[in-house]
PDB file of C-alpha atoms in Angstrom:
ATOM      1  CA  UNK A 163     -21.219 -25.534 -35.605  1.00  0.00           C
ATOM      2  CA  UNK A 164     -22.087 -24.482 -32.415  1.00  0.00           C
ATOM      3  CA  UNK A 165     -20.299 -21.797 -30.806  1.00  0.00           C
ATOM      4  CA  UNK A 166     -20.266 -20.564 -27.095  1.00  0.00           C
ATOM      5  CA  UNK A 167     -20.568 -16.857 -26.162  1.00  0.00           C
ATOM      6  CA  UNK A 168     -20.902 -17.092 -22.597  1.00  0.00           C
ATOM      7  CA  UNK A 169     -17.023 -16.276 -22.963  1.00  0.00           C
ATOM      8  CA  UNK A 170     -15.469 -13.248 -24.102  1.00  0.00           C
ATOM      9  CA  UNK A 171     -11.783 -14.124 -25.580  1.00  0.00           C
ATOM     10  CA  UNK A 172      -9.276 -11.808 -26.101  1.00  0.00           C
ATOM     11  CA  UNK A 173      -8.260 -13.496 -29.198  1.00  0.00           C
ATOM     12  CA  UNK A 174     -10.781 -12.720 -31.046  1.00  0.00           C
ATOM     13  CA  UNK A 175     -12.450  -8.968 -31.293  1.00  0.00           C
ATOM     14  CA  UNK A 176     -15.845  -9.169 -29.662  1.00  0.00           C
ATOM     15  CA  UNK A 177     -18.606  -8.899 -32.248  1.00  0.00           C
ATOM     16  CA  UNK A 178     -22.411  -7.874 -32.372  1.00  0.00           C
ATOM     17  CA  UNK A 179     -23.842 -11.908 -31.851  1.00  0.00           C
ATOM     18  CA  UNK A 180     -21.454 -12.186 -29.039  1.00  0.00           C
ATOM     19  CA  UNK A 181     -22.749  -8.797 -27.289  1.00  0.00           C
ATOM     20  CA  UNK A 182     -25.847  -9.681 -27.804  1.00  0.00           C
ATOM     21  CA  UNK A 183     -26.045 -13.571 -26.290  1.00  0.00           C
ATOM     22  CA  UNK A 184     -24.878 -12.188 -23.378  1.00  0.00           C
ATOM     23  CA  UNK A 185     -27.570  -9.585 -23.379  1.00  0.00           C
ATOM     24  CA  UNK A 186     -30.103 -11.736 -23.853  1.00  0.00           C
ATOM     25  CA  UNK A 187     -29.182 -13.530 -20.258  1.00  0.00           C
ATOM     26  CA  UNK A 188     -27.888 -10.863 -18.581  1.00  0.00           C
ATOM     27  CA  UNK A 189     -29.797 -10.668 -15.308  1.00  0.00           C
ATOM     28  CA  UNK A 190     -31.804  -7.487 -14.708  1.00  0.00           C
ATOM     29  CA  UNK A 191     -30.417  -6.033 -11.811  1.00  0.00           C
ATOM     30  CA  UNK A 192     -26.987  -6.010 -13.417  1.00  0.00           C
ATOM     31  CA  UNK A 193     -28.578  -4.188 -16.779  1.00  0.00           C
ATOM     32  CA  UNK A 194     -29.740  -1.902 -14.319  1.00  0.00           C
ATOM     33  CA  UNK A 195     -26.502  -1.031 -12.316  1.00  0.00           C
ATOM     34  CA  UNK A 196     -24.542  -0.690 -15.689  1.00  0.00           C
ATOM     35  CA  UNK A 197     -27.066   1.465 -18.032  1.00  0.00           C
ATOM     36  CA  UNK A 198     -28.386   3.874 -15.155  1.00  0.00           C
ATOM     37  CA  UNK A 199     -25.547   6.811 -15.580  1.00  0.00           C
ATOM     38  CA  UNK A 200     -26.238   6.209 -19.566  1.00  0.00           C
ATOM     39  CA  UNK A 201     -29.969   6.399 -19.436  1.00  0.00           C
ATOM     40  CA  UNK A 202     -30.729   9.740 -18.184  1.00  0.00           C
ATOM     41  CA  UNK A 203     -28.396  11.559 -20.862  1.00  0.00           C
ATOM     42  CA  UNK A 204     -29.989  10.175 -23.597  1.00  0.00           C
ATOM     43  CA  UNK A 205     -33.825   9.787 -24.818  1.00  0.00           C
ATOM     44  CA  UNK A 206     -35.182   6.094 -26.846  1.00  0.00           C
ATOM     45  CA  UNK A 207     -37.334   6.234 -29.781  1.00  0.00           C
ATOM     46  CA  UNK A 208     -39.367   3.375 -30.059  1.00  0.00           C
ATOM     47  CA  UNK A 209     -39.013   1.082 -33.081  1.00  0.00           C
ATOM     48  CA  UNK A 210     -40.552  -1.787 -31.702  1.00  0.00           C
ATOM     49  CA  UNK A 211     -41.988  -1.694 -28.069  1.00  0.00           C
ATOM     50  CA  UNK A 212     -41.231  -4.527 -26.293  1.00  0.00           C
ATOM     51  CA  UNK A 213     -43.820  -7.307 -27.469  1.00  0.00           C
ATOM     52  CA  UNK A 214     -44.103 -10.970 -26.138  1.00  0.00           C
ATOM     53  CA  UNK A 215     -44.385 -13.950 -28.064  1.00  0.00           C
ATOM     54  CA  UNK A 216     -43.681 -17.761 -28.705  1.00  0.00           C
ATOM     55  CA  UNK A 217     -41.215 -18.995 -30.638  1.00  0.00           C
ATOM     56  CA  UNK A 218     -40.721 -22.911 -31.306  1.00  0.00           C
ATOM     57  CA  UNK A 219     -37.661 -24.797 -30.309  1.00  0.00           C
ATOM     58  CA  UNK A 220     -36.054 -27.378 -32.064  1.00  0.00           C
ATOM     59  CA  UNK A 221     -33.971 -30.299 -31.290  1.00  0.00           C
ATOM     60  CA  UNK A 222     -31.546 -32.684 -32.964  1.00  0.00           C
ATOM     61  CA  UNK A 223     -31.680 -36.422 -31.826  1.00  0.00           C
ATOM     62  CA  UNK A 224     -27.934 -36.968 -30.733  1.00  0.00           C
ATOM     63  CA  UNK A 225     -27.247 -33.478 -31.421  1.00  0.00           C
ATOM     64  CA  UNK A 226     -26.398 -34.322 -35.052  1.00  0.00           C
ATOM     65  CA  UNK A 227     -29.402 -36.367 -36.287  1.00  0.00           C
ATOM     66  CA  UNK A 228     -32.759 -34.697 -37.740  1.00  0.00           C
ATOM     67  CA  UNK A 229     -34.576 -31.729 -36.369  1.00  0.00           C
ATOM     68  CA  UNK A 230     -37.745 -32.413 -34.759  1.00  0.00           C
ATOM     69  CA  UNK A 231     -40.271 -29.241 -32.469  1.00  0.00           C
ATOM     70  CA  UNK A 232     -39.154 -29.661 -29.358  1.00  0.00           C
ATOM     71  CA  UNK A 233     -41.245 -27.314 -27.720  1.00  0.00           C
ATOM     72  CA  UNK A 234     -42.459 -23.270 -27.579  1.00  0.00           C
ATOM     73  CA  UNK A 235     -40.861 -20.917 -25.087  1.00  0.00           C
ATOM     74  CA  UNK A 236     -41.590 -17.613 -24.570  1.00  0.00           C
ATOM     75  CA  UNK A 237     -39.504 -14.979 -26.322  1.00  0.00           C
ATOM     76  CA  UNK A 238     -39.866 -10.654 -25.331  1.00  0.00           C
ATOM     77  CA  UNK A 239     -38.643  -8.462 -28.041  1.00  0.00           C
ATOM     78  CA  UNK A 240     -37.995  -4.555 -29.248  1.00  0.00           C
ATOM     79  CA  UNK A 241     -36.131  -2.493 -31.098  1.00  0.00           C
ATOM     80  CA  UNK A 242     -35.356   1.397 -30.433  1.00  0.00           C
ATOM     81  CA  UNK A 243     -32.508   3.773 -30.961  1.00  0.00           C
ATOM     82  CA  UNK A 244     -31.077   5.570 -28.749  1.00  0.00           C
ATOM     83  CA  UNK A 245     -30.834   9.459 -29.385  1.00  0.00           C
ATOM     84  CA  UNK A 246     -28.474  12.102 -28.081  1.00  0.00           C
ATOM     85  CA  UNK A 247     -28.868  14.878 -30.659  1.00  0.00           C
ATOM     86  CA  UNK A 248     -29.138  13.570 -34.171  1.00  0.00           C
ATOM     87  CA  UNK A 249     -31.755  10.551 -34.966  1.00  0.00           C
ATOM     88  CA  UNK A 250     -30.697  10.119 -38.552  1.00  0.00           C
ATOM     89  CA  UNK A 251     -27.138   8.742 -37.350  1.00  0.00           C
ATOM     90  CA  UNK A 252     -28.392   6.764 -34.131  1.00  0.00           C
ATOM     91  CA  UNK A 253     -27.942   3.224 -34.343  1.00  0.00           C
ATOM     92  CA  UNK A 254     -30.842   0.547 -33.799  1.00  0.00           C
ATOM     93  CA  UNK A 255     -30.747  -1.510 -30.565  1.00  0.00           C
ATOM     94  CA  UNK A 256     -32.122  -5.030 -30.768  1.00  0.00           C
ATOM     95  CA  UNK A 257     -33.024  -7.740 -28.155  1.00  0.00           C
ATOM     96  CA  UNK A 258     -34.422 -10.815 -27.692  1.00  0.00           C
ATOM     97  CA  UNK A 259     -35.030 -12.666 -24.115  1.00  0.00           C
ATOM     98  CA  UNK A 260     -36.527 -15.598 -22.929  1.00  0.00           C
ATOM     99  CA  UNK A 261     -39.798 -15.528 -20.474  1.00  0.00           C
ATOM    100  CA  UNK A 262     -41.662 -11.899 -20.474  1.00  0.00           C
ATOM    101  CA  UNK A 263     -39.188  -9.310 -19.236  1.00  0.00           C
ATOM    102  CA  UNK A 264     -40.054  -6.312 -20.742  1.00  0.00           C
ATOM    103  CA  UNK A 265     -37.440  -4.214 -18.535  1.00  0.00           C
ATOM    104  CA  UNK A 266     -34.886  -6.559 -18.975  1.00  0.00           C
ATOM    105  CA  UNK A 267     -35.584  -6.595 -23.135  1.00  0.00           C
ATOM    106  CA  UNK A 268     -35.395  -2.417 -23.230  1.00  0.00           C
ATOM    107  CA  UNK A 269     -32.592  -2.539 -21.272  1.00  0.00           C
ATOM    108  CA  UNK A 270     -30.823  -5.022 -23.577  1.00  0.00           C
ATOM    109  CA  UNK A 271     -31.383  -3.164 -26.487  1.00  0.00           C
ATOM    110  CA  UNK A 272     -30.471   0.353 -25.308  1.00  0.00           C
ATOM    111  CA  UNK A 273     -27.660  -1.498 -24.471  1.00  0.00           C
ATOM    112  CA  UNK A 274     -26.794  -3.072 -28.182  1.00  0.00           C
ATOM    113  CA  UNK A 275     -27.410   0.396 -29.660  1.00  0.00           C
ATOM    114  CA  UNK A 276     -24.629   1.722 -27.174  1.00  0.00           C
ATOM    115  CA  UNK A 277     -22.211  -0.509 -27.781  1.00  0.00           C
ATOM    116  CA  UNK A 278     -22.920  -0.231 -31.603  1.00  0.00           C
ATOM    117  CA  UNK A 279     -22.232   3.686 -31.457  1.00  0.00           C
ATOM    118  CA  UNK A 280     -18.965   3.196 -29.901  1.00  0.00           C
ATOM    119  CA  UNK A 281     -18.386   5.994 -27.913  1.00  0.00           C
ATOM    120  CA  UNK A 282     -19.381   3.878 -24.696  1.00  0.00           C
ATOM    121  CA  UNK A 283     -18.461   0.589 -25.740  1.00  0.00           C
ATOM    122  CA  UNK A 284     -15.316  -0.078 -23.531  1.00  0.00           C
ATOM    123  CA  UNK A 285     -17.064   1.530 -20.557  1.00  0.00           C
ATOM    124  CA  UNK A 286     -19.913  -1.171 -21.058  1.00  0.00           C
ATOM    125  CA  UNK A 287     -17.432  -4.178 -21.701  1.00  0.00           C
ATOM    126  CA  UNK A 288     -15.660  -3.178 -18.733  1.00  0.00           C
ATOM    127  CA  UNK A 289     -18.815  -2.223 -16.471  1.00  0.00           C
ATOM    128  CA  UNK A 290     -21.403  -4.787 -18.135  1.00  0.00           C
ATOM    129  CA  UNK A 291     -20.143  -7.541 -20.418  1.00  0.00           C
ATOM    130  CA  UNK A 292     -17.178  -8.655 -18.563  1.00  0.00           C
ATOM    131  CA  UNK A 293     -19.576  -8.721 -15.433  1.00  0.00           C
ATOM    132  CA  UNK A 294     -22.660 -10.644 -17.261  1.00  0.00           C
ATOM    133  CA  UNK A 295     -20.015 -13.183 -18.510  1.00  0.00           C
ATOM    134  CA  UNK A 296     -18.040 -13.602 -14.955  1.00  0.00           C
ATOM    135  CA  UNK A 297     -21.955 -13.948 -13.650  1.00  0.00           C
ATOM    136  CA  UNK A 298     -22.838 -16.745 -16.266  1.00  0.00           C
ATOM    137  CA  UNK A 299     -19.447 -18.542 -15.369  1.00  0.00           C
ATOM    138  CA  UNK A 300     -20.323 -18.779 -12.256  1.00  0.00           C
ATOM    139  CA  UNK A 301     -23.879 -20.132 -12.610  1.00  0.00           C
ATOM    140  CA  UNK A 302     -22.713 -22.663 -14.469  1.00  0.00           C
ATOM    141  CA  UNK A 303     -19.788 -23.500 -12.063  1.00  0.00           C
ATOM    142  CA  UNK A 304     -22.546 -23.873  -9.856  1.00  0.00           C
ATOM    143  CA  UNK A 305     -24.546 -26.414 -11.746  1.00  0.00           C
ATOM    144  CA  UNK A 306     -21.785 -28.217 -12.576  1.00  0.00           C
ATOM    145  CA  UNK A 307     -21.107 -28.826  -9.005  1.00  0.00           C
ATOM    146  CA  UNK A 308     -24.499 -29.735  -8.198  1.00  0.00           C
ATOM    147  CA  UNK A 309     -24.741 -32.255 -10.863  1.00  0.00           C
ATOM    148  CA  UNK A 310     -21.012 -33.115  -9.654  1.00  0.00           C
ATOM    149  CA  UNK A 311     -22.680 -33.306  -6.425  1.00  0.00           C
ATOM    150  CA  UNK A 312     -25.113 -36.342  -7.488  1.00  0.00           C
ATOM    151  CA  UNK A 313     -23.449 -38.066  -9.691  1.00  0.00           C
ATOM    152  CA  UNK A 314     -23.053 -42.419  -9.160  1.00  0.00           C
ATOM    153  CA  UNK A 315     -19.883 -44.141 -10.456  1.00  0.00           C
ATOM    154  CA  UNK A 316     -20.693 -47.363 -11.303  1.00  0.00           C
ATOM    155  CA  UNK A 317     -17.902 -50.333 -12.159  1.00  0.00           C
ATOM    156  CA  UNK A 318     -18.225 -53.888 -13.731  1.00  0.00           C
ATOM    157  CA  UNK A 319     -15.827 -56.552 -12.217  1.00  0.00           C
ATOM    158  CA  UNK A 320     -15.245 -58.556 -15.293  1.00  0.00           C
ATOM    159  CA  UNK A 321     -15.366 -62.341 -14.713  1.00  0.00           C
ATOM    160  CA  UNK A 322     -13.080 -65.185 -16.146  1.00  0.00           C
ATOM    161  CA  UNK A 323     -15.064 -67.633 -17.763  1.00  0.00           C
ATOM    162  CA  UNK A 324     -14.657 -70.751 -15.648  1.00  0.00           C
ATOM    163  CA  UNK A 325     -15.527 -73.697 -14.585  1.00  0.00           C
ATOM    164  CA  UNK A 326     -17.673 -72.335 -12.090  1.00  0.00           C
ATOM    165  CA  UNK A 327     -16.340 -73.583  -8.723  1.00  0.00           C
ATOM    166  CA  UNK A 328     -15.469 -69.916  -7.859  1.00  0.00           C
ATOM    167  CA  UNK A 329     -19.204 -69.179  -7.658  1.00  0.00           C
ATOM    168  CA  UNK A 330     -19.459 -71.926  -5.076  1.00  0.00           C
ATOM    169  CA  UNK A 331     -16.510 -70.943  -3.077  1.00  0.00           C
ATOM    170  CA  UNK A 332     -18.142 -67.541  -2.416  1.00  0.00           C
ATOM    171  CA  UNK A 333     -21.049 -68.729  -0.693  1.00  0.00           C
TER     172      UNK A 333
END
């Protein structure tokens, strides 16, 4: 089943796949802002340098029915850690984003591996998460108004059958 992770609930405890959807479209200047202060007091080691690729989409007829290739898109990925004294006992930061930002894929993995070590993680749901997610909100707000926006309402006056002498009467 399809779940949503544009929204962080308080019921349940936020988790690495939820982090990490709202990595992947976070927009750049707000990776930025957030991992500036943390980027200068700590060094990455390359894993994976950030590589782009294609990956194919696939689609369900109906949403249910059988999967058929919809498309390809193009995917940017890497993996590094992120080191402050110790390598052995960094943890790896992975991240995958759509089109071919290589800034915006570093940044989203430096930022994984952060939240993974824990010592910055409520700064970064505070200063980056919560902000990513208030940002996708509102984009979609958005689109929802502009389709809102468009959108035709259209009735059907249901006729009695008859004997057809209303028809005349109208002309």
């Amino acid at each position: 089943m399809f779940q949503a992770f544009d929204k962080l609930s308080s019921g349940r405890g936020l988790s690495r796949p939820d982090w990490m959807a709202l990595l992947a479209r976070a927009p750049l200047p707000l990776l930025e802002s957030a991992l500036r202060p943390l980027q200068s007091e700590r060094r990455t080691e390359w894993l994976r340098r950030p590589e782009t690729g294609l990956y194919m989409v696939q689609g369900r007829t109906g949403g249910t029915g059988e999967r058929f290739n919809l498309g390809e898109v193009t995917v940017t990925r890497c993996a590094l850690r992120s080191v402050k004294e110790d390598a052995s006992q960094a943890p790896v930061g992975v991240a995958y984003v759509l089109g071919r930002q290589h800034r915006q894929a570093e940044l989203a993995a430096l930022a994984d591996a952060l939240l993974q070590g824990g010592a910055h993680q409520e700064e970064l749901v505070s200063g980056l998460l919560v902000p990513i997610s208030q940002y996708l909100a509102a984009q979609k707000a958005e689109k929802q108004a502009q389709v809102q926006s468009t959108k035709v309402n259209f009735f059907t006056v249901a006729r009695e059958a008859g004997d057809g002498a209303d028809e005349e009467e109208a002309e």
